[in-house]
Amino acid sequence: MIEKKNDVHAGSGAPAGDRHGGLQGRLTDAIVSGALAPGTRVDERGLAAAFGAGPAEVLRALDGLAAAGLIAVRRDGTRWVTALDGDRARDVVALFGDVWIGSVRRTMALLRTDDLAYLDELVDDVALAVRWRDGSAFGSGLRALAVAFARIEGNTERAELVGSLGTLLECVARRAGSVFDWSDVRTSVARIAVVLAERDATAMRTALMDLFDDVLPGIVDRAVTPALPLAAAS
C-alpha cells in the first residue's frame, strides 16, 4: 500500500504538491531554458540563496539532475551543467521508460485493491491532461505514475531514479505544448488504463513499451531541434 497523491513526490525527494517536482524541477527548467548554460560551474551556496533552499535540499536536487545526465560531477567534486541536445533528451526519456518498465512485473503481482484504485486515479489524471492537451500535466502525470509503480514494488532507489528522470520528461512535454499529435497519446493512455484494470503484467509492459518506443519520441522531437542545444529549440 502507498500513500495518496499529495505524497507521490516523496519518492523523488521533491516536496509534495509542487507542480514541477520542487527544486529539482526548477533547476531542470533553468538548464533547459539556458538560464544555466552548458559548461556553467554549479555554485551550491549560490543556488541555495537564489532558490531559498537549504544545502541538503540543493544537494538532493543536484544528485537527481546528475542521475538524469544534466549535471556532471568531476573528480575534484565540482559540478558542471552538461550540454543537453536532442539525442541526450531522447536517451533520458528512453531510460525513464526502461526503469519504469523494470518495475511492472513485481508491482502488478503485489497490487492490492487500494493500490489499484490509486493507480487508476493517476491514470485518470494523465487521461485528463491528454483531453485538455496539457503537455505539462501529461508529463507530471506520467512521472507520478512511474513513481507510484516503484513505490508499490517497494523499491525506493527505483522510485528516486524515475522521479529524477521524469522531471526532464515534464520539461520536454511542457515545451512541446499542444503542438504534437495527441491521438496516438490518447490511444496509448487508454490502453494502459485497460490493462491496469486486468492486472496483466505482460500486457502492461507491452503498453508501456509502445508508449516509450512509438509515442514519446515524437513528443521529444517536437520539443527539440536535432543537433541544436535543447535551450535553443523553439
PDB file of C-alpha atoms in Angstrom:
ATOM      1  CA  MET A   1       0.000   0.000   0.000  1.00  0.00           C
ATOM      2  CA  ILE A   2       1.225   3.519  -0.759  1.00  0.00           C
ATOM      3  CA  GLU A   3       0.224   6.999   0.317  1.00  0.00           C
ATOM      4  CA  LYS A   4      -2.091   9.103  -1.757  1.00  0.00           C
ATOM      5  CA  LYS A   5      -1.450  11.860  -4.256  1.00  0.00           C
ATOM      6  CA  ASN A   6      -0.028  14.551  -2.024  1.00  0.00           C
ATOM      7  CA  ASP A   7       2.849  12.267  -1.064  1.00  0.00           C
ATOM      8  CA  VAL A   8       3.782  10.941  -4.501  1.00  0.00           C
ATOM      9  CA  HIS A   9       6.736  13.296  -4.803  1.00  0.00           C
ATOM     10  CA  ALA A  10       8.302  11.850  -1.668  1.00  0.00           C
ATOM     11  CA  GLY A  11       9.770   9.055  -3.768  1.00  0.00           C
ATOM     12  CA  SER A  12      11.863  11.578  -5.688  1.00  0.00           C
ATOM     13  CA  GLY A  13      12.890  13.772  -2.788  1.00  0.00           C
ATOM     14  CA  ALA A  14      10.674  16.609  -4.009  1.00  0.00           C
ATOM     15  CA  PRO A  15       8.194  18.474  -1.864  1.00  0.00           C
ATOM     16  CA  ALA A  16       4.597  17.311  -2.079  1.00  0.00           C
ATOM     17  CA  GLY A  17       2.253  19.439  -4.112  1.00  0.00           C
ATOM     18  CA  ASP A  18       4.875  21.184  -6.246  1.00  0.00           C
ATOM     19  CA  ARG A  19       3.699  21.074  -9.843  1.00  0.00           C
ATOM     20  CA  HIS A  20       7.128  20.715 -11.433  1.00  0.00           C
ATOM     21  CA  GLY A  21       8.879  18.488  -8.893  1.00  0.00           C
ATOM     22  CA  GLY A  22      10.188  21.085  -6.435  1.00  0.00           C
ATOM     23  CA  LEU A  23      13.705  22.480  -6.573  1.00  0.00           C
ATOM     24  CA  GLN A  24      14.881  19.811  -8.998  1.00  0.00           C
ATOM     25  CA  GLY A  25      12.152  20.790 -11.432  1.00  0.00           C
ATOM     26  CA  ARG A  26      13.050  24.475 -11.167  1.00  0.00           C
ATOM     27  CA  LEU A  27      16.717  23.708 -11.796  1.00  0.00           C
ATOM     28  CA  THR A  28      15.788  21.481 -14.735  1.00  0.00           C
ATOM     29  CA  ASP A  29      13.769  24.340 -16.196  1.00  0.00           C
ATOM     30  CA  ALA A  30      16.778  26.633 -15.753  1.00  0.00           C
ATOM     31  CA  ILE A  31      19.029  24.202 -17.624  1.00  0.00           C
ATOM     32  CA  VAL A  32      16.504  23.547 -20.385  1.00  0.00           C
ATOM     33  CA  SER A  33      15.841  27.271 -20.869  1.00  0.00           C
ATOM     34  CA  GLY A  34      19.551  28.105 -20.958  1.00  0.00           C
ATOM     35  CA  ALA A  35      19.488  30.195 -17.774  1.00  0.00           C
ATOM     36  CA  LEU A  36      22.057  27.691 -16.511  1.00  0.00           C
ATOM     37  CA  ALA A  37      24.148  27.337 -19.646  1.00  0.00           C
ATOM     38  CA  PRO A  38      26.224  24.261 -20.587  1.00  0.00           C
ATOM     39  CA  GLY A  39      29.656  24.459 -19.013  1.00  0.00           C
ATOM     40  CA  THR A  40      28.471  26.517 -16.047  1.00  0.00           C
ATOM     41  CA  ARG A  41      30.043  25.511 -12.761  1.00  0.00           C
ATOM     42  CA  VAL A  42      27.350  24.893 -10.179  1.00  0.00           C
ATOM     43  CA  ASP A  43      27.620  27.019  -7.048  1.00  0.00           C
ATOM     44  CA  GLU A  44      25.705  25.120  -4.393  1.00  0.00           C
ATOM     45  CA  ARG A  45      25.655  28.038  -1.952  1.00  0.00           C
ATOM     46  CA  GLY A  46      24.562  30.443  -4.663  1.00  0.00           C
ATOM     47  CA  LEU A  47      21.726  28.127  -5.679  1.00  0.00           C
ATOM     48  CA  ALA A  48      20.605  27.752  -2.076  1.00  0.00           C
ATOM     49  CA  ALA A  49      20.449  31.527  -1.716  1.00  0.00           C
ATOM     50  CA  ALA A  50      18.781  32.089  -5.095  1.00  0.00           C
ATOM     51  CA  PHE A  51      16.066  29.486  -4.528  1.00  0.00           C
ATOM     52  CA  GLY A  52      15.635  29.914  -0.787  1.00  0.00           C
ATOM     53  CA  ALA A  53      16.589  26.288  -0.171  1.00  0.00           C
ATOM     54  CA  GLY A  54      18.722  24.517   2.387  1.00  0.00           C
ATOM     55  CA  PRO A  55      22.083  22.937   1.477  1.00  0.00           C
ATOM     56  CA  ALA A  56      20.745  19.396   1.858  1.00  0.00           C
ATOM     57  CA  GLU A  57      17.806  20.127  -0.452  1.00  0.00           C
ATOM     58  CA  VAL A  58      20.156  21.594  -3.066  1.00  0.00           C
ATOM     59  CA  LEU A  59      22.428  18.545  -2.935  1.00  0.00           C
ATOM     60  CA  ARG A  60      19.465  16.161  -3.321  1.00  0.00           C
ATOM     61  CA  ALA A  61      18.263  18.113  -6.336  1.00  0.00           C
ATOM     62  CA  LEU A  62      21.725  18.126  -7.903  1.00  0.00           C
ATOM     63  CA  ASP A  63      22.075  14.382  -7.333  1.00  0.00           C
ATOM     64  CA  GLY A  64      18.782  13.914  -9.171  1.00  0.00           C
ATOM     65  CA  LEU A  65      19.976  16.089 -12.039  1.00  0.00           C
ATOM     66  CA  ALA A  66      23.195  14.077 -12.201  1.00  0.00           C
ATOM     67  CA  ALA A  67      21.149  10.868 -12.454  1.00  0.00           C
ATOM     68  CA  ALA A  68      19.306  12.415 -15.402  1.00  0.00           C
ATOM     69  CA  GLY A  69      22.577  13.429 -17.052  1.00  0.00           C
ATOM     70  CA  LEU A  70      22.016  17.172 -16.685  1.00  0.00           C
ATOM     71  CA  ILE A  71      24.842  17.698 -14.199  1.00  0.00           C
ATOM     72  CA  ALA A  72      28.352  16.240 -14.403  1.00  0.00           C
ATOM     73  CA  VAL A  73      30.485  15.671 -11.303  1.00  0.00           C
ATOM     74  CA  ARG A  74      34.220  15.928 -11.876  1.00  0.00           C
ATOM     75  CA  ARG A  75      36.939  14.106  -9.969  1.00  0.00           C
ATOM     76  CA  ASP A  76      37.583  17.153  -7.798  1.00  0.00           C
ATOM     77  CA  GLY A  77      33.950  17.113  -6.676  1.00  0.00           C
ATOM     78  CA  THR A  78      32.869  20.198  -8.605  1.00  0.00           C
ATOM     79  CA  ARG A  79      29.571  20.083 -10.508  1.00  0.00           C
ATOM     80  CA  TRP A  80      29.005  21.440 -14.006  1.00  0.00           C
ATOM     81  CA  VAL A  81      25.997  21.831 -16.266  1.00  0.00           C
ATOM     82  CA  THR A  82      26.192  19.460 -19.240  1.00  0.00           C
ATOM     83  CA  ALA A  83      25.130  20.170 -22.811  1.00  0.00           C
ATOM     84  CA  LEU A  84      21.601  18.883 -23.395  1.00  0.00           C
ATOM     85  CA  ASP A  85      20.800  18.251 -27.040  1.00  0.00           C
ATOM     86  CA  GLY A  86      18.037  16.293 -28.705  1.00  0.00           C
ATOM     87  CA  ASP A  87      19.922  12.987 -28.602  1.00  0.00           C
ATOM     88  CA  ARG A  88      20.542  13.231 -24.884  1.00  0.00           C
ATOM     89  CA  ALA A  89      16.940  14.223 -24.201  1.00  0.00           C
ATOM     90  CA  ARG A  90      15.750  11.162 -26.123  1.00  0.00           C
ATOM     91  CA  ASP A  91      18.193   8.942 -24.223  1.00  0.00           C
ATOM     92  CA  VAL A  92      16.983  10.227 -20.845  1.00  0.00           C
ATOM     93  CA  VAL A  93      13.324   9.695 -21.744  1.00  0.00           C
ATOM     94  CA  ALA A  94      14.126   6.179 -23.006  1.00  0.00           C
ATOM     95  CA  LEU A  95      15.968   5.387 -19.761  1.00  0.00           C
ATOM     96  CA  PHE A  96      12.971   6.657 -17.795  1.00  0.00           C
ATOM     97  CA  GLY A  97      10.856   4.130 -19.677  1.00  0.00           C
ATOM     98  CA  ASP A  98      13.309   1.279 -19.148  1.00  0.00           C
ATOM     99  CA  VAL A  99      13.497   1.887 -15.398  1.00  0.00           C
ATOM    100  CA  TRP A 100       9.711   2.156 -15.076  1.00  0.00           C
ATOM    101  CA  ILE A 101       9.062  -0.968 -17.150  1.00  0.00           C
ATOM    102  CA  GLY A 102      11.507  -2.839 -14.927  1.00  0.00           C
ATOM    103  CA  SER A 103       9.102  -2.426 -12.001  1.00  0.00           C
ATOM    104  CA  VAL A 104       5.977  -3.681 -13.751  1.00  0.00           C
ATOM    105  CA  ARG A 105       6.101  -7.433 -13.207  1.00  0.00           C
ATOM    106  CA  ARG A 106       6.640  -7.285  -9.444  1.00  0.00           C
ATOM    107  CA  THR A 107       4.313  -4.308  -8.960  1.00  0.00           C
ATOM    108  CA  MET A 108       1.414  -5.978 -10.754  1.00  0.00           C
ATOM    109  CA  ALA A 109       1.917  -9.101  -8.640  1.00  0.00           C
ATOM    110  CA  LEU A 110       1.762  -7.075  -5.412  1.00  0.00           C
ATOM    111  CA  LEU A 111      -1.253  -4.897  -6.245  1.00  0.00           C
ATOM    112  CA  ARG A 112      -3.875  -4.586  -3.542  1.00  0.00           C
ATOM    113  CA  THR A 113      -7.339  -3.248  -4.206  1.00  0.00           C
ATOM    114  CA  ASP A 114      -6.490   0.175  -2.771  1.00  0.00           C
ATOM    115  CA  ASP A 115      -3.239   0.300  -4.764  1.00  0.00           C
ATOM    116  CA  LEU A 116      -5.151  -0.452  -7.944  1.00  0.00           C
ATOM    117  CA  ALA A 117      -7.685   2.266  -7.151  1.00  0.00           C
ATOM    118  CA  TYR A 118      -4.865   4.739  -6.584  1.00  0.00           C
ATOM    119  CA  LEU A 119      -3.127   3.853  -9.847  1.00  0.00           C
ATOM    120  CA  ASP A 120      -6.483   4.220 -11.592  1.00  0.00           C
ATOM    121  CA  GLU A 121      -6.687   7.774 -10.213  1.00  0.00           C
ATOM    122  CA  LEU A 122      -3.233   8.575 -11.562  1.00  0.00           C
ATOM    123  CA  VAL A 123      -4.073   7.156 -14.991  1.00  0.00           C
ATOM    124  CA  ASP A 124      -7.246   9.259 -14.956  1.00  0.00           C
ATOM    125  CA  ASP A 125      -5.082  12.328 -14.272  1.00  0.00           C
ATOM    126  CA  VAL A 126      -2.941  11.505 -17.305  1.00  0.00           C
ATOM    127  CA  ALA A 127      -6.038  10.936 -19.442  1.00  0.00           C
ATOM    128  CA  LEU A 128      -7.458  14.288 -18.319  1.00  0.00           C
ATOM    129  CA  ALA A 129      -4.204  16.013 -19.283  1.00  0.00           C
ATOM    130  CA  VAL A 130      -4.461  14.400 -22.712  1.00  0.00           C
ATOM    131  CA  ARG A 131      -8.069  15.539 -23.026  1.00  0.00           C
ATOM    132  CA  TRP A 132      -7.051  19.122 -22.288  1.00  0.00           C
ATOM    133  CA  ARG A 133      -3.878  18.830 -24.371  1.00  0.00           C
ATOM    134  CA  ASP A 134      -1.824  19.965 -21.410  1.00  0.00           C
ATOM    135  CA  GLY A 135       1.764  18.880 -22.046  1.00  0.00           C
ATOM    136  CA  SER A 136       2.971  19.872 -18.591  1.00  0.00           C
ATOM    137  CA  ALA A 137       0.247  17.940 -16.763  1.00  0.00           C
ATOM    138  CA  PHE A 138       0.797  14.977 -19.086  1.00  0.00           C
ATOM    139  CA  GLY A 139       4.499  14.831 -18.233  1.00  0.00           C
ATOM    140  CA  SER A 140       3.978  15.274 -14.500  1.00  0.00           C
ATOM    141  CA  GLY A 141       1.210  12.660 -14.562  1.00  0.00           C
ATOM    142  CA  LEU A 142       3.464  10.050 -16.164  1.00  0.00           C
ATOM    143  CA  ARG A 143       6.170  10.854 -13.639  1.00  0.00           C
ATOM    144  CA  ALA A 144       3.760  10.404 -10.718  1.00  0.00           C
ATOM    145  CA  LEU A 145       2.504   7.115 -12.170  1.00  0.00           C
ATOM    146  CA  ALA A 146       6.027   5.735 -12.610  1.00  0.00           C
ATOM    147  CA  VAL A 147       6.986   6.727  -9.052  1.00  0.00           C
ATOM    148  CA  ALA A 148       3.839   5.040  -7.726  1.00  0.00           C
ATOM    149  CA  PHE A 149       4.699   1.781  -9.531  1.00  0.00           C
ATOM    150  CA  ALA A 150       8.168   1.768  -7.982  1.00  0.00           C
ATOM    151  CA  ARG A 151       6.850   2.531  -4.512  1.00  0.00           C
ATOM    152  CA  ILE A 152       4.292  -0.275  -4.665  1.00  0.00           C
ATOM    153  CA  GLU A 153       7.172  -2.535  -5.702  1.00  0.00           C
ATOM    154  CA  GLY A 154       8.965  -1.365  -2.553  1.00  0.00           C
ATOM    155  CA  ASN A 155      11.997  -0.151  -4.496  1.00  0.00           C
ATOM    156  CA  THR A 156      12.979   3.247  -3.083  1.00  0.00           C
ATOM    157  CA  GLU A 157      16.043   3.515  -5.312  1.00  0.00           C
ATOM    158  CA  ARG A 158      13.943   2.967  -8.435  1.00  0.00           C
ATOM    159  CA  ALA A 159      11.355   5.490  -7.210  1.00  0.00           C
ATOM    160  CA  GLU A 160      14.047   8.118  -6.762  1.00  0.00           C
ATOM    161  CA  LEU A 161      15.530   7.413 -10.186  1.00  0.00           C
ATOM    162  CA  VAL A 162      12.260   7.559 -12.131  1.00  0.00           C
ATOM    163  CA  GLY A 163      11.386  10.700 -10.212  1.00  0.00           C
ATOM    164  CA  SER A 164      14.642  12.296 -11.343  1.00  0.00           C
ATOM    165  CA  LEU A 165      14.397  11.121 -14.945  1.00  0.00           C
ATOM    166  CA  GLY A 166      10.726  12.032 -15.104  1.00  0.00           C
ATOM    167  CA  THR A 167      11.492  15.652 -14.263  1.00  0.00           C
ATOM    168  CA  LEU A 168      13.137  16.056 -17.665  1.00  0.00           C
ATOM    169  CA  LEU A 169      10.138  14.454 -19.367  1.00  0.00           C
ATOM    170  CA  GLU A 170       7.913  17.044 -17.664  1.00  0.00           C
ATOM    171  CA  CYS A 171      10.031  19.841 -19.116  1.00  0.00           C
ATOM    172  CA  VAL A 172      10.123  18.264 -22.574  1.00  0.00           C
ATOM    173  CA  ALA A 173       6.355  17.732 -22.639  1.00  0.00           C
ATOM    174  CA  ARG A 174       5.794  21.279 -21.423  1.00  0.00           C
ATOM    175  CA  ARG A 175       7.982  22.655 -24.218  1.00  0.00           C
ATOM    176  CA  ALA A 176       6.172  20.539 -26.797  1.00  0.00           C
ATOM    177  CA  GLY A 177       2.907  22.024 -25.535  1.00  0.00           C
ATOM    178  CA  SER A 178      -0.183  21.205 -27.561  1.00  0.00           C
ATOM    179  CA  VAL A 179       1.536  21.023 -30.946  1.00  0.00           C
ATOM    180  CA  PHE A 180       2.092  17.278 -31.159  1.00  0.00           C
ATOM    181  CA  ASP A 181      -0.404  14.644 -32.316  1.00  0.00           C
ATOM    182  CA  TRP A 182      -2.498  13.801 -29.282  1.00  0.00           C
ATOM    183  CA  SER A 183      -4.421  10.986 -30.994  1.00  0.00           C
ATOM    184  CA  ASP A 184      -1.582   8.480 -30.534  1.00  0.00           C
ATOM    185  CA  VAL A 185      -1.104   9.649 -26.950  1.00  0.00           C
ATOM    186  CA  ARG A 186      -4.808   9.213 -26.221  1.00  0.00           C
ATOM    187  CA  THR A 187      -4.799   5.677 -27.631  1.00  0.00           C
ATOM    188  CA  SER A 188      -1.720   4.722 -25.628  1.00  0.00           C
ATOM    189  CA  VAL A 189      -3.079   6.050 -22.335  1.00  0.00           C
ATOM    190  CA  ALA A 190      -6.421   4.318 -22.912  1.00  0.00           C
ATOM    191  CA  ARG A 191      -4.564   1.041 -23.455  1.00  0.00           C
ATOM    192  CA  ILE A 192      -2.669   1.478 -20.180  1.00  0.00           C
ATOM    193  CA  ALA A 193      -5.969   2.021 -18.344  1.00  0.00           C
ATOM    194  CA  VAL A 194      -7.437  -1.184 -19.785  1.00  0.00           C
ATOM    195  CA  VAL A 195      -4.501  -3.461 -18.984  1.00  0.00           C
ATOM    196  CA  LEU A 196      -4.139  -1.974 -15.497  1.00  0.00           C
ATOM    197  CA  ALA A 197      -7.695  -2.997 -14.673  1.00  0.00           C
ATOM    198  CA  GLU A 198      -6.900  -6.502 -15.944  1.00  0.00           C
ATOM    199  CA  ARG A 199      -3.751  -6.700 -13.768  1.00  0.00           C
ATOM    200  CA  ASP A 200      -1.929  -8.182 -16.741  1.00  0.00           C
ATOM    201  CA  ALA A 201       1.797  -7.571 -16.241  1.00  0.00           C
ATOM    202  CA  THR A 202       2.798  -8.723 -19.727  1.00  0.00           C
ATOM    203  CA  ALA A 203       0.201  -6.518 -21.389  1.00  0.00           C
ATOM    204  CA  MET A 204       1.220  -3.572 -19.192  1.00  0.00           C
ATOM    205  CA  ARG A 205       4.863  -3.957 -20.184  1.00  0.00           C
ATOM    206  CA  THR A 206       3.814  -4.042 -23.833  1.00  0.00           C
ATOM    207  CA  ALA A 207       1.614  -0.956 -23.419  1.00  0.00           C
ATOM    208  CA  LEU A 208       4.437   0.995 -21.783  1.00  0.00           C
ATOM    209  CA  MET A 209       6.957  -0.132 -24.390  1.00  0.00           C
ATOM    210  CA  ASP A 210       4.608   1.099 -27.106  1.00  0.00           C
ATOM    211  CA  LEU A 211       4.303   4.443 -25.300  1.00  0.00           C
ATOM    212  CA  PHE A 212       8.054   4.909 -24.998  1.00  0.00           C
ATOM    213  CA  ASP A 213       9.006   3.429 -28.374  1.00  0.00           C
ATOM    214  CA  ASP A 214       6.261   4.816 -30.598  1.00  0.00           C
ATOM    215  CA  VAL A 215       4.670   7.848 -28.910  1.00  0.00           C
ATOM    216  CA  LEU A 216       7.059   9.751 -26.665  1.00  0.00           C
ATOM    217  CA  PRO A 217       9.913  10.030 -29.211  1.00  0.00           C
ATOM    218  CA  GLY A 218       7.630  12.198 -31.332  1.00  0.00           C
ATOM    219  CA  ILE A 219       6.965  14.472 -28.355  1.00  0.00           C
ATOM    220  CA  VAL A 220      10.698  14.838 -27.735  1.00  0.00           C
ATOM    221  CA  ASP A 221      11.206  15.644 -31.413  1.00  0.00           C
ATOM    222  CA  ARG A 222       8.633  18.424 -31.126  1.00  0.00           C
ATOM    223  CA  ALA A 223      10.453  19.893 -28.144  1.00  0.00           C
ATOM    224  CA  VAL A 224      13.953  19.859 -29.603  1.00  0.00           C
ATOM    225  CA  THR A 225      15.722  20.630 -32.848  1.00  0.00           C
ATOM    226  CA  PRO A 226      18.212  17.906 -33.858  1.00  0.00           C
ATOM    227  CA  ALA A 227      21.856  18.870 -33.461  1.00  0.00           C
ATOM    228  CA  LEU A 228      20.958  22.053 -31.530  1.00  0.00           C
ATOM    229  CA  PRO A 229      21.009  22.513 -27.747  1.00  0.00           C
ATOM    230  CA  LEU A 230      17.611  21.961 -26.174  1.00  0.00           C
ATOM    231  CA  ALA A 231      17.608  25.531 -24.887  1.00  0.00           C
ATOM    232  CA  ALA A 232      17.874  26.786 -28.476  1.00  0.00           C
ATOM    233  CA  ALA A 233      14.873  24.840 -29.722  1.00  0.00           C
ATOM    234  CA  SER A 234      11.730  26.806 -30.422  1.00  0.00           C
TER     235      SER A 234
END
